[in-house]
mmCIF file of C-alpha atoms in Angstrom:
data_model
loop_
_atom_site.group_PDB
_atom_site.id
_atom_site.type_symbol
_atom_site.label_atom_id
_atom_site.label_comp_id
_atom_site.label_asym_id
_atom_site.label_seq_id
_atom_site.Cartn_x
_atom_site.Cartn_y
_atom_site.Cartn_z
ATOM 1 C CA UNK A 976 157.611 137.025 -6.481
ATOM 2 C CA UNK A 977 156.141 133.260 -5.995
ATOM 3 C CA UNK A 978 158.340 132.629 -2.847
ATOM 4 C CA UNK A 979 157.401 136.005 -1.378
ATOM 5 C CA UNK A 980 153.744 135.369 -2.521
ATOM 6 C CA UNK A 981 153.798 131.598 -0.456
ATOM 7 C CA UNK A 982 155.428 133.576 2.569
ATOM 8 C CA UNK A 983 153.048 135.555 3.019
ATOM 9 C CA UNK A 984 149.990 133.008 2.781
ATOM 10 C CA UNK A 985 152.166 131.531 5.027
ATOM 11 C CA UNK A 986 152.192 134.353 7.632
ATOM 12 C CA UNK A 987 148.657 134.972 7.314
ATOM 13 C CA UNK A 988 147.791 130.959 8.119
ATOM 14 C CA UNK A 989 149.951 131.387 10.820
ATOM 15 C CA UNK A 990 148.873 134.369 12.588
ATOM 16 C CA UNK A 991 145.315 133.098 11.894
ATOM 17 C CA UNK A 992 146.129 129.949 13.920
ATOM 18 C CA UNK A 993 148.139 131.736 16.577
ATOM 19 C CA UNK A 994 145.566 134.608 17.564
ATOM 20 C CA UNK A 995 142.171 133.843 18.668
ATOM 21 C CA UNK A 996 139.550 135.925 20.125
ATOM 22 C CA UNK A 997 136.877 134.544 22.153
ATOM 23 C CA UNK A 998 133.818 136.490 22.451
ATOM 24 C CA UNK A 999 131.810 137.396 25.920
ATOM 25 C CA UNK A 1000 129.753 134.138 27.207
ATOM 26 C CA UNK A 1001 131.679 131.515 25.200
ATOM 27 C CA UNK A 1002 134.110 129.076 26.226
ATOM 28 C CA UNK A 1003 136.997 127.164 23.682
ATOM 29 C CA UNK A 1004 138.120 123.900 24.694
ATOM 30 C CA UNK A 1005 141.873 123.659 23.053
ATOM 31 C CA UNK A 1006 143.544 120.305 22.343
ATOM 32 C CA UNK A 1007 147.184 120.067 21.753
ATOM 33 C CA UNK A 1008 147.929 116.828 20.026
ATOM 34 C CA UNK A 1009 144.224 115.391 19.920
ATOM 35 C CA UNK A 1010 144.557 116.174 24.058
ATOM 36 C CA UNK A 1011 142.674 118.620 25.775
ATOM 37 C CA UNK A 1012 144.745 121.123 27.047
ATOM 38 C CA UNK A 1013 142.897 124.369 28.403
ATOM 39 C CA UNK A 1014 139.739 125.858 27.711
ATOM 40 C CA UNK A 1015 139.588 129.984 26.206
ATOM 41 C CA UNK A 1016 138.324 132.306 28.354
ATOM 42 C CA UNK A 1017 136.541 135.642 26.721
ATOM 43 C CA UNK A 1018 139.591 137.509 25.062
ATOM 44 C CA UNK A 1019 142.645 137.741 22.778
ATOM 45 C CA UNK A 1020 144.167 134.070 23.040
ATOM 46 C CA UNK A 1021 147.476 132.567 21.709
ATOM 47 C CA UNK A 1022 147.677 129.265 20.103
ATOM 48 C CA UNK A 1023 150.916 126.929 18.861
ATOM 49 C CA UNK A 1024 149.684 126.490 15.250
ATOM 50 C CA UNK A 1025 150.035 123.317 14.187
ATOM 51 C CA UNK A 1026 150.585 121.864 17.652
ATOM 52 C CA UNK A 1027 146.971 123.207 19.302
ATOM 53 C CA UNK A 1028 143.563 123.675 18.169
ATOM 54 C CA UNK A 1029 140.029 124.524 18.686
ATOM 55 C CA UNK A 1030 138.330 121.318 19.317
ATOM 56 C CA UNK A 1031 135.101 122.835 20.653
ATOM 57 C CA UNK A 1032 133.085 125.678 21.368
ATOM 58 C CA UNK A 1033 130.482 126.164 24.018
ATOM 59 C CA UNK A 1034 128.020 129.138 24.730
ATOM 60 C CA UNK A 1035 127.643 129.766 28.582
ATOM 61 C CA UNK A 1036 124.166 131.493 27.682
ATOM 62 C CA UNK A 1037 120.956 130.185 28.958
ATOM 63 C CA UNK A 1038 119.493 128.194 26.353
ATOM 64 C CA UNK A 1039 116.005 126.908 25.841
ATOM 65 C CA UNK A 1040 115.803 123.576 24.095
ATOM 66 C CA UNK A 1041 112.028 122.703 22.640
ATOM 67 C CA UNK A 1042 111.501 118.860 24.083
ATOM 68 C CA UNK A 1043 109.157 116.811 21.466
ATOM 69 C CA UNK A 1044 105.762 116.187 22.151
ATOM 70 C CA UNK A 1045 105.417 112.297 23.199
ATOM 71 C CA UNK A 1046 102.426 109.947 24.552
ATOM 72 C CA UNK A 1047 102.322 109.518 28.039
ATOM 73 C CA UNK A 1048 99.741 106.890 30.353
ATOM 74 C CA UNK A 1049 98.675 108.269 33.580
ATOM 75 C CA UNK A 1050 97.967 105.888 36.648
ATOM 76 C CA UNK A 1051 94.897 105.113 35.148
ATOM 77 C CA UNK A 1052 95.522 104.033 31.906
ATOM 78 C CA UNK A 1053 95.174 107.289 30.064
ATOM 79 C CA UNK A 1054 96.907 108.641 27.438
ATOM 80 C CA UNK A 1055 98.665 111.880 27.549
ATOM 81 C CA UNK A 1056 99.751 114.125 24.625
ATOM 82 C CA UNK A 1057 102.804 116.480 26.422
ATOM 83 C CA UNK A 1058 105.065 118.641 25.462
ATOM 84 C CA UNK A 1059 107.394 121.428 26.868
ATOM 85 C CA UNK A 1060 110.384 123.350 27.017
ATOM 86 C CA UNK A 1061 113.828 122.660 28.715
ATOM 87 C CA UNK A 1062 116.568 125.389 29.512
ATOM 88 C CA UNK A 1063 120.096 124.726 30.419
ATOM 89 C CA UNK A 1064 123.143 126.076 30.949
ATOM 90 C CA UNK A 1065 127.151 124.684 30.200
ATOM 91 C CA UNK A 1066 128.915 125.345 33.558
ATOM 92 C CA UNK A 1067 131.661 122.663 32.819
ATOM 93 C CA UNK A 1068 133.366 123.128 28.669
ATOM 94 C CA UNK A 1069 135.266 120.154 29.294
ATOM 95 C CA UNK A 1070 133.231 117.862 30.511
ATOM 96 C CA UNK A 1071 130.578 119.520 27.915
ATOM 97 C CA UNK A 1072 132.638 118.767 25.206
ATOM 98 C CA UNK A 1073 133.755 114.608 26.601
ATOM 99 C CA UNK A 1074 131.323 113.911 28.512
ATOM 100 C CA UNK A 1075 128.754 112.856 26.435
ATOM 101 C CA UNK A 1076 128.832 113.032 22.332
ATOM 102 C CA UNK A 1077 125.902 114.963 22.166
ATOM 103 C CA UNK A 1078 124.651 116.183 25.230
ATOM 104 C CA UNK A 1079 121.510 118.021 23.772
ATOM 105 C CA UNK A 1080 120.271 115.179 22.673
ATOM 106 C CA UNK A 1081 121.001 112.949 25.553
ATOM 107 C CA UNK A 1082 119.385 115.803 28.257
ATOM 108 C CA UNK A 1083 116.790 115.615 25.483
ATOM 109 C CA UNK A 1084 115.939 111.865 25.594
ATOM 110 C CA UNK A 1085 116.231 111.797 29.625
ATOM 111 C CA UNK A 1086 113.652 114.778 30.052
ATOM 112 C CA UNK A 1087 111.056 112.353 27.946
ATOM 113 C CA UNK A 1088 112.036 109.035 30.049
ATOM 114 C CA UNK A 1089 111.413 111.017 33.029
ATOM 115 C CA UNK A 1090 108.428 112.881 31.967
ATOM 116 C CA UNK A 1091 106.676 109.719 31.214
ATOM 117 C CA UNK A 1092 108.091 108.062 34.302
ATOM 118 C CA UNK A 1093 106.486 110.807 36.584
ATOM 119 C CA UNK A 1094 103.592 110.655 34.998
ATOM 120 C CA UNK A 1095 102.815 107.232 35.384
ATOM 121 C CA UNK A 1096 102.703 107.514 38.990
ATOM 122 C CA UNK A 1097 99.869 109.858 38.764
ATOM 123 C CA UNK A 1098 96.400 110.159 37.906
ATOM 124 C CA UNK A 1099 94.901 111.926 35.273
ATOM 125 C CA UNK A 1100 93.343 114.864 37.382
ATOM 126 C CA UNK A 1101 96.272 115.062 39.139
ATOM 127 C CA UNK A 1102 98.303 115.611 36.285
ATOM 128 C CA UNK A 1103 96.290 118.836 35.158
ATOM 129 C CA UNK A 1104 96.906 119.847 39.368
ATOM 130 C CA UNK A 1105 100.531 119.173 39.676
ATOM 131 C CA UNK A 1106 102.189 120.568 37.130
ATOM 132 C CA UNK A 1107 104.379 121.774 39.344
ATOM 133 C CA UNK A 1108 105.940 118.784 41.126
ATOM 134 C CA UNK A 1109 106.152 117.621 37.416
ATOM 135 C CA UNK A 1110 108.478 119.966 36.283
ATOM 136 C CA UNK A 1111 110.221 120.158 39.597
ATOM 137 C CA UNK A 1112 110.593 116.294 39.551
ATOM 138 C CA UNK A 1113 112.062 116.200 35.882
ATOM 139 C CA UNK A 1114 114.680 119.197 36.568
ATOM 140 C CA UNK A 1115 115.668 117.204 39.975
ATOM 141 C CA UNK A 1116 116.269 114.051 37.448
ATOM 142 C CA UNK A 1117 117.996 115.626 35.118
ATOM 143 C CA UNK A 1118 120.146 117.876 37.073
ATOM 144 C CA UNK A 1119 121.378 114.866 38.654
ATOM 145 C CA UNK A 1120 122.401 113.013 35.742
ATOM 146 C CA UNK A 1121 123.715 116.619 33.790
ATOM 147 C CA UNK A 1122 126.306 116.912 35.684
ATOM 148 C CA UNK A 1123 128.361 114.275 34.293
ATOM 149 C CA UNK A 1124 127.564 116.175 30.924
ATOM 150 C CA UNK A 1125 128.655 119.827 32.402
ATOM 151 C CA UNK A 1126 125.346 120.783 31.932
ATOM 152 C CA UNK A 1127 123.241 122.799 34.387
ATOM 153 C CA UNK A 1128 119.071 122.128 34.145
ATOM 154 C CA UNK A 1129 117.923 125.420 35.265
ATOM 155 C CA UNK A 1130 114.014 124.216 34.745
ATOM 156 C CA UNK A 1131 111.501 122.323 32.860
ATOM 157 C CA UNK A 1132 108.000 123.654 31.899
ATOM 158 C CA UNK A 1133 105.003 121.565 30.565
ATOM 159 C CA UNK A 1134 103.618 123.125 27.555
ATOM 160 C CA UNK A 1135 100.186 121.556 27.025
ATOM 161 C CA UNK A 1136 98.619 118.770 27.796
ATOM 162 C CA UNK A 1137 96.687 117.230 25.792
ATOM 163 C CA UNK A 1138 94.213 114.003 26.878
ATOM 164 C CA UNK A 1139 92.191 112.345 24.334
ATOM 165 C CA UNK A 1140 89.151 113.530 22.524
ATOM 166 C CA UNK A 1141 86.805 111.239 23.887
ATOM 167 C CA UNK A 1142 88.418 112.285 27.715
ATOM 168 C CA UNK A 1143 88.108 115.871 26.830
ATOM 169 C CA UNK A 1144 84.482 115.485 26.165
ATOM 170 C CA UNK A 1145 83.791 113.562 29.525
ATOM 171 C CA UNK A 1146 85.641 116.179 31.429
ATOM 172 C CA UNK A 1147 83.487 118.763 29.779
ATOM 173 C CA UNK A 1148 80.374 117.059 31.161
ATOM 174 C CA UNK A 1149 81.367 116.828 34.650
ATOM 175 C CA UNK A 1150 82.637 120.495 34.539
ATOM 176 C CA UNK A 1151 78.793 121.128 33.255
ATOM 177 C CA UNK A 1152 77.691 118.752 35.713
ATOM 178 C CA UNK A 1153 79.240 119.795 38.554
ATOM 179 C CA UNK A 1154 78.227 123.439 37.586
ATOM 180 C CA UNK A 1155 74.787 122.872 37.276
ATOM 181 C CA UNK A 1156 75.053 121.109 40.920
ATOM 182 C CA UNK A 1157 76.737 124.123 42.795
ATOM 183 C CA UNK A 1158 73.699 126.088 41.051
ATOM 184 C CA UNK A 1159 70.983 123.738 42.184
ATOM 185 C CA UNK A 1160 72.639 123.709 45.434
ATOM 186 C CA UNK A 1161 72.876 127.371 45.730
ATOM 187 C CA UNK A 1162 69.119 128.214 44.538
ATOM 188 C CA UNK A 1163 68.329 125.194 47.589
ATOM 189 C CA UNK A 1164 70.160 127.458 50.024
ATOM 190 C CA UNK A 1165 68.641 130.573 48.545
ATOM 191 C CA UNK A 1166 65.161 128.931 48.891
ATOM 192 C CA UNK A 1167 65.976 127.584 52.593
ATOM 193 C CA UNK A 1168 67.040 131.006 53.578
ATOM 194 C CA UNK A 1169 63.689 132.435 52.239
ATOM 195 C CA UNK A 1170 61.892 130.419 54.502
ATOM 196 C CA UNK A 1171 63.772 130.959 57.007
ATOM 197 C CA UNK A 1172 63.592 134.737 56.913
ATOM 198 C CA UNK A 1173 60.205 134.261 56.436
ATOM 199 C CA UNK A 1174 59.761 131.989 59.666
ATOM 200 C CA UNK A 1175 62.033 134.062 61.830
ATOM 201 C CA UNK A 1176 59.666 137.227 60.543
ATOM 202 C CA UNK A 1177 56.795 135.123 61.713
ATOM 203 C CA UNK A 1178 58.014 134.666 64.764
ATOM 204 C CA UNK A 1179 58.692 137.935 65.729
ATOM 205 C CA UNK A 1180 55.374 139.260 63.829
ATOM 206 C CA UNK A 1181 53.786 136.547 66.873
ATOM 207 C CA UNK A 1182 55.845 137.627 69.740
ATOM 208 C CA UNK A 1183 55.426 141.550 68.970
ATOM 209 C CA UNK A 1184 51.240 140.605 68.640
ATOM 210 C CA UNK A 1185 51.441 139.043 72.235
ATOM 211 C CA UNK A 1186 53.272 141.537 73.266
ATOM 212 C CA UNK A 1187 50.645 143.775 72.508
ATOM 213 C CA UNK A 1188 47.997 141.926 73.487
ATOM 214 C CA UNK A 1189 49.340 140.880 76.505
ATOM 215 C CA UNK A 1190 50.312 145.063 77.624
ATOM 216 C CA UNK A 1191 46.601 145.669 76.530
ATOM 217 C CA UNK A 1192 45.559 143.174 79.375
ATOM 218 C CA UNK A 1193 47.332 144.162 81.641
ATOM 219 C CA UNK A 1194 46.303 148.016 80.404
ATOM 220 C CA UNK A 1195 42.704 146.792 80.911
ATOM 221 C CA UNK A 1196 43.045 144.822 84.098
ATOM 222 C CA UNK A 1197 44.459 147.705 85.324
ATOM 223 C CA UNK A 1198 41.980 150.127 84.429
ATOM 224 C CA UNK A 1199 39.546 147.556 86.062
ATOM 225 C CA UNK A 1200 41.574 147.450 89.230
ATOM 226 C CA UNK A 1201 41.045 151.219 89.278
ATOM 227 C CA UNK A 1202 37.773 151.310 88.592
ATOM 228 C CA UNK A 1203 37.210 148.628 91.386
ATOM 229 C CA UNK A 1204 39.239 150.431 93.782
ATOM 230 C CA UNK A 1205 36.791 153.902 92.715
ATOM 231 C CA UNK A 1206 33.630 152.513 93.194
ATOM 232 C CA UNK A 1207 34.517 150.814 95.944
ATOM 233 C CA UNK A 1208 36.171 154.420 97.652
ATOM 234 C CA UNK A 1209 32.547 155.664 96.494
ATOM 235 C CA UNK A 1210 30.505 153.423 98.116
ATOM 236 C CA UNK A 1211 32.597 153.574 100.975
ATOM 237 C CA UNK A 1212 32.169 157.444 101.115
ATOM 238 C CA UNK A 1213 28.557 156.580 100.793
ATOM 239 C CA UNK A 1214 28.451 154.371 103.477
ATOM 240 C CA UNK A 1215 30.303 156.623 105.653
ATOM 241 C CA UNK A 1216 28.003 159.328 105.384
ATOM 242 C CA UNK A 1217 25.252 157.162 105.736
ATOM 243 C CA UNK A 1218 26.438 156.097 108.802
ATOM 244 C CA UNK A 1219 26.778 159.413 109.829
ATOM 245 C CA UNK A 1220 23.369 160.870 108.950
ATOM 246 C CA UNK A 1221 21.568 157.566 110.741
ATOM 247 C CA UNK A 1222 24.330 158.556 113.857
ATOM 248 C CA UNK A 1223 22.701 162.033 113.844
ATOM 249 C CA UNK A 1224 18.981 163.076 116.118
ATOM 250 C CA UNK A 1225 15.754 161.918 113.989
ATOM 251 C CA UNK A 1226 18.345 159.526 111.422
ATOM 252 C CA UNK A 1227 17.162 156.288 112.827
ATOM 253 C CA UNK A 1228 13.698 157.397 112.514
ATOM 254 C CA UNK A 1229 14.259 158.881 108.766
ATOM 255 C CA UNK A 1230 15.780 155.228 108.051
ATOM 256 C CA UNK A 1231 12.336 153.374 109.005
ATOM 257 C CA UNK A 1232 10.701 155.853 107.276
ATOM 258 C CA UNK A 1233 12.383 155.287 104.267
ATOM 259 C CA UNK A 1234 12.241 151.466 104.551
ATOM 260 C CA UNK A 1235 8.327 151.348 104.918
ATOM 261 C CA UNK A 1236 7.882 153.658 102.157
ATOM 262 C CA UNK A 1237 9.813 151.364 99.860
ATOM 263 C CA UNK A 1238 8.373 148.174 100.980
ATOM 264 C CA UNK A 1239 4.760 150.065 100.242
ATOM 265 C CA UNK A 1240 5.678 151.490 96.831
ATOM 266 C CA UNK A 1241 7.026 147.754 95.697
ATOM 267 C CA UNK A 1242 3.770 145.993 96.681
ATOM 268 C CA UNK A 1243 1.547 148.784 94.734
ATOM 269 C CA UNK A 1244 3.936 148.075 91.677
ATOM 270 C CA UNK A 1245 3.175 144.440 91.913
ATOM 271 C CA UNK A 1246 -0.150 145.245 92.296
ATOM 272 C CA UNK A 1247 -0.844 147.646 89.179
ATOM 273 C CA UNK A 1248 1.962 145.046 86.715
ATOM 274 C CA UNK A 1249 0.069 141.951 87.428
ATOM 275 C CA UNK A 1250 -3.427 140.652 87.300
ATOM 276 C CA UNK A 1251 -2.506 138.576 89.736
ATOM 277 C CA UNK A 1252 -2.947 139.802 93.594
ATOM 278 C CA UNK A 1253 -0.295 139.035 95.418
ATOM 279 C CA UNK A 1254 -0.849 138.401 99.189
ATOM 280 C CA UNK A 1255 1.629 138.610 101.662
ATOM 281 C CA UNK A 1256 1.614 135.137 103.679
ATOM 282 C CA UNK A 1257 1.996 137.388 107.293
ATOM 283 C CA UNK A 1258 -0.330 140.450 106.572
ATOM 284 C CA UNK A 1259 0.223 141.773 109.985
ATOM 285 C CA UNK A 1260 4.083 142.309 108.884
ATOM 286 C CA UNK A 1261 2.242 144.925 106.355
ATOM 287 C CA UNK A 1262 0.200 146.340 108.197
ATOM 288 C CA UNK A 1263 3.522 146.702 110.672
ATOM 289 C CA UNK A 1264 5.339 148.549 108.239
ATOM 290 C CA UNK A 1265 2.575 150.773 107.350
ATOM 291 C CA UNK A 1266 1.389 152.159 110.457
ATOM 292 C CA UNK A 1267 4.898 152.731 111.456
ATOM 293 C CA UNK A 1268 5.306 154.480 107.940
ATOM 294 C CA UNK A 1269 2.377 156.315 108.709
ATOM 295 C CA UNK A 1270 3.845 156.821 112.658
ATOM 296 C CA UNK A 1271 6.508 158.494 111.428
ATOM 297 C CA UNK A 1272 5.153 160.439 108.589
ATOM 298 C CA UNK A 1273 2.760 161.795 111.626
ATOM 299 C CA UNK A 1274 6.054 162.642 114.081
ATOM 300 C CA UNK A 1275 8.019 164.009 111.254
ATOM 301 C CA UNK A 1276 4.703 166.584 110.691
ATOM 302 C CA UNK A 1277 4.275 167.483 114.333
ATOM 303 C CA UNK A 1278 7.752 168.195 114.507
ATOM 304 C CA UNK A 1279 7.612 170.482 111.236
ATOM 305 C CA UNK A 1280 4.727 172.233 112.727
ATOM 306 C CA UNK A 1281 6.376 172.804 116.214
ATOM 307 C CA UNK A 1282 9.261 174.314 114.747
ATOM 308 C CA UNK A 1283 7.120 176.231 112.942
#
């Protein structure tokens, strides 16, 4: 009952050290004699007991690994609190499992030497900008030196960074600072544009006046051209028919007339306005006008009378 007890411990040790299943995204690296041999694929496997083992076993998963926050000095002599996150990928068991002892820790260790080595080449603005070439300079570094560890650096992300208090406080004030400029600067512009609207309005308020002013002379000269032109017809139309009653029998005669009787009336209307008498220097001119006055007056009666 003992021996057939042992025998079967026996068989049970050995089929658990002859089958092996490997599950989906892993990878076994067997040694036979302390020598690696093969690495397990996903599925049933067969091992020599005894002879082979399991040395190592590798997930082919994605895996994010959590890099320590460390102290970094910018360019300018500023220190930097950073942290992030690192995810990787075994592509080569093997090498995985001989290449390094530990490769976590040594992809681990390299991602902080070449975080602080980046940023030392930069400023600290620039740090906050390029976060970017940062991570893409740190996977480029450690991809590089990974695969000697068959380990793939899929990519490296900054967490925070974190600059000192006193550094956080100055960069608050020129964020204020430089706000309160772009709003001085736009209520300037506002205020420029104001008076320039109100210029340009001017302007145009001026023109459209002498506009106005200048169509109302020309309105008015042109009224005053017409007006010109009018009187000027009139008198014409005057003159004409003047001319034509002197051209006709008796007008000559009926122009003297009228002549003497004007010059007679204006020296009786100096005569009655003043005290003064005024004597005319030639009285015979006078005395001219008024017998021809009279002359005529006497030939315009006769010649009523005849036709009578």
């Amino acid at each position: 009952m003992e021996i057939a007890l042992v025998l079967l411990v026996i068989a049970v040790i050995f089929v658990v050290r002859t089958f092996k299943i490997v599950p989906q995204q892993e990878a076994w690296v067997v040694e036979r004699l302390g020598k690696y041999d093969r690495t397990l694929t996903p599925g049933l496997k067969f091992l020599i007991p005894f002879i082979e083992r399991v040395a190592y076993k590798h997930s082919l998963k994605e895996v994010p690994l959590d890099v320590p926050s460390q102290v970094c000095i910018t360019k300018d002599n500023t220190q930097l609190q950073v942290d992030g996150i690192l995810y990787f990928q075994v592509t080569d068991p093997m090498r995985a499992s001989y290449g390094s002892s530990d490769y976590i820790v040594a992809i681990t260790q390299l991602a902080q030497t070449t975080l602080r080595s980046v940023i030392g080449k930069m400023e600290l603005d620039k740090t906050f900008e390029e976060r970017d070439l940062i991570n893409a300079s740190v996977v480029n570094a450690l991809d590089e030196a990974a695969l000697t560890w068959g380990v793939k650096v899929l990519r490296y992300e900054i967490k925070d960074l974190t600059p000192p208090a006193a550094i956080l406080h100055a960069m608050q004030a020129q964020i204020t600072a430089e706000r309160e400029k772009r709003a001085l600067i736009a209520a300037s512009e506002g205020r420029r544009q104001e008076q320039i609207n109100i210029a340009t309005g001017e302007r145009e308020a001026f023109i459209a006046r002498s506009e106005g002013e200048k169509q109302a002379e020309i309105n008015k000269a042109q009224g005053e051209a017409a007006a010109i032109v009018a009187v000027a017809e009139a008198t014409a139309q005057a003159i004409r028919q003047v001319a034509e009653a002197i051209r006709a029998p008796g007008g000559e005669q009926a122009v003297q007339l009228k002549v003497a009787e004007r010059a007679v009336e204006a020296y009786g209307q100096l005569a009655q306005k003043n005290n003064t008498m005024i004597v005319p220097g030639n009285m015979s001119e006078v005395a001219g006008l008024i017998g021809t006055a009279m002359a005529l007056m006497k030939g315009g009666g006769a010649a009523a009378g005849g036709r009578g």
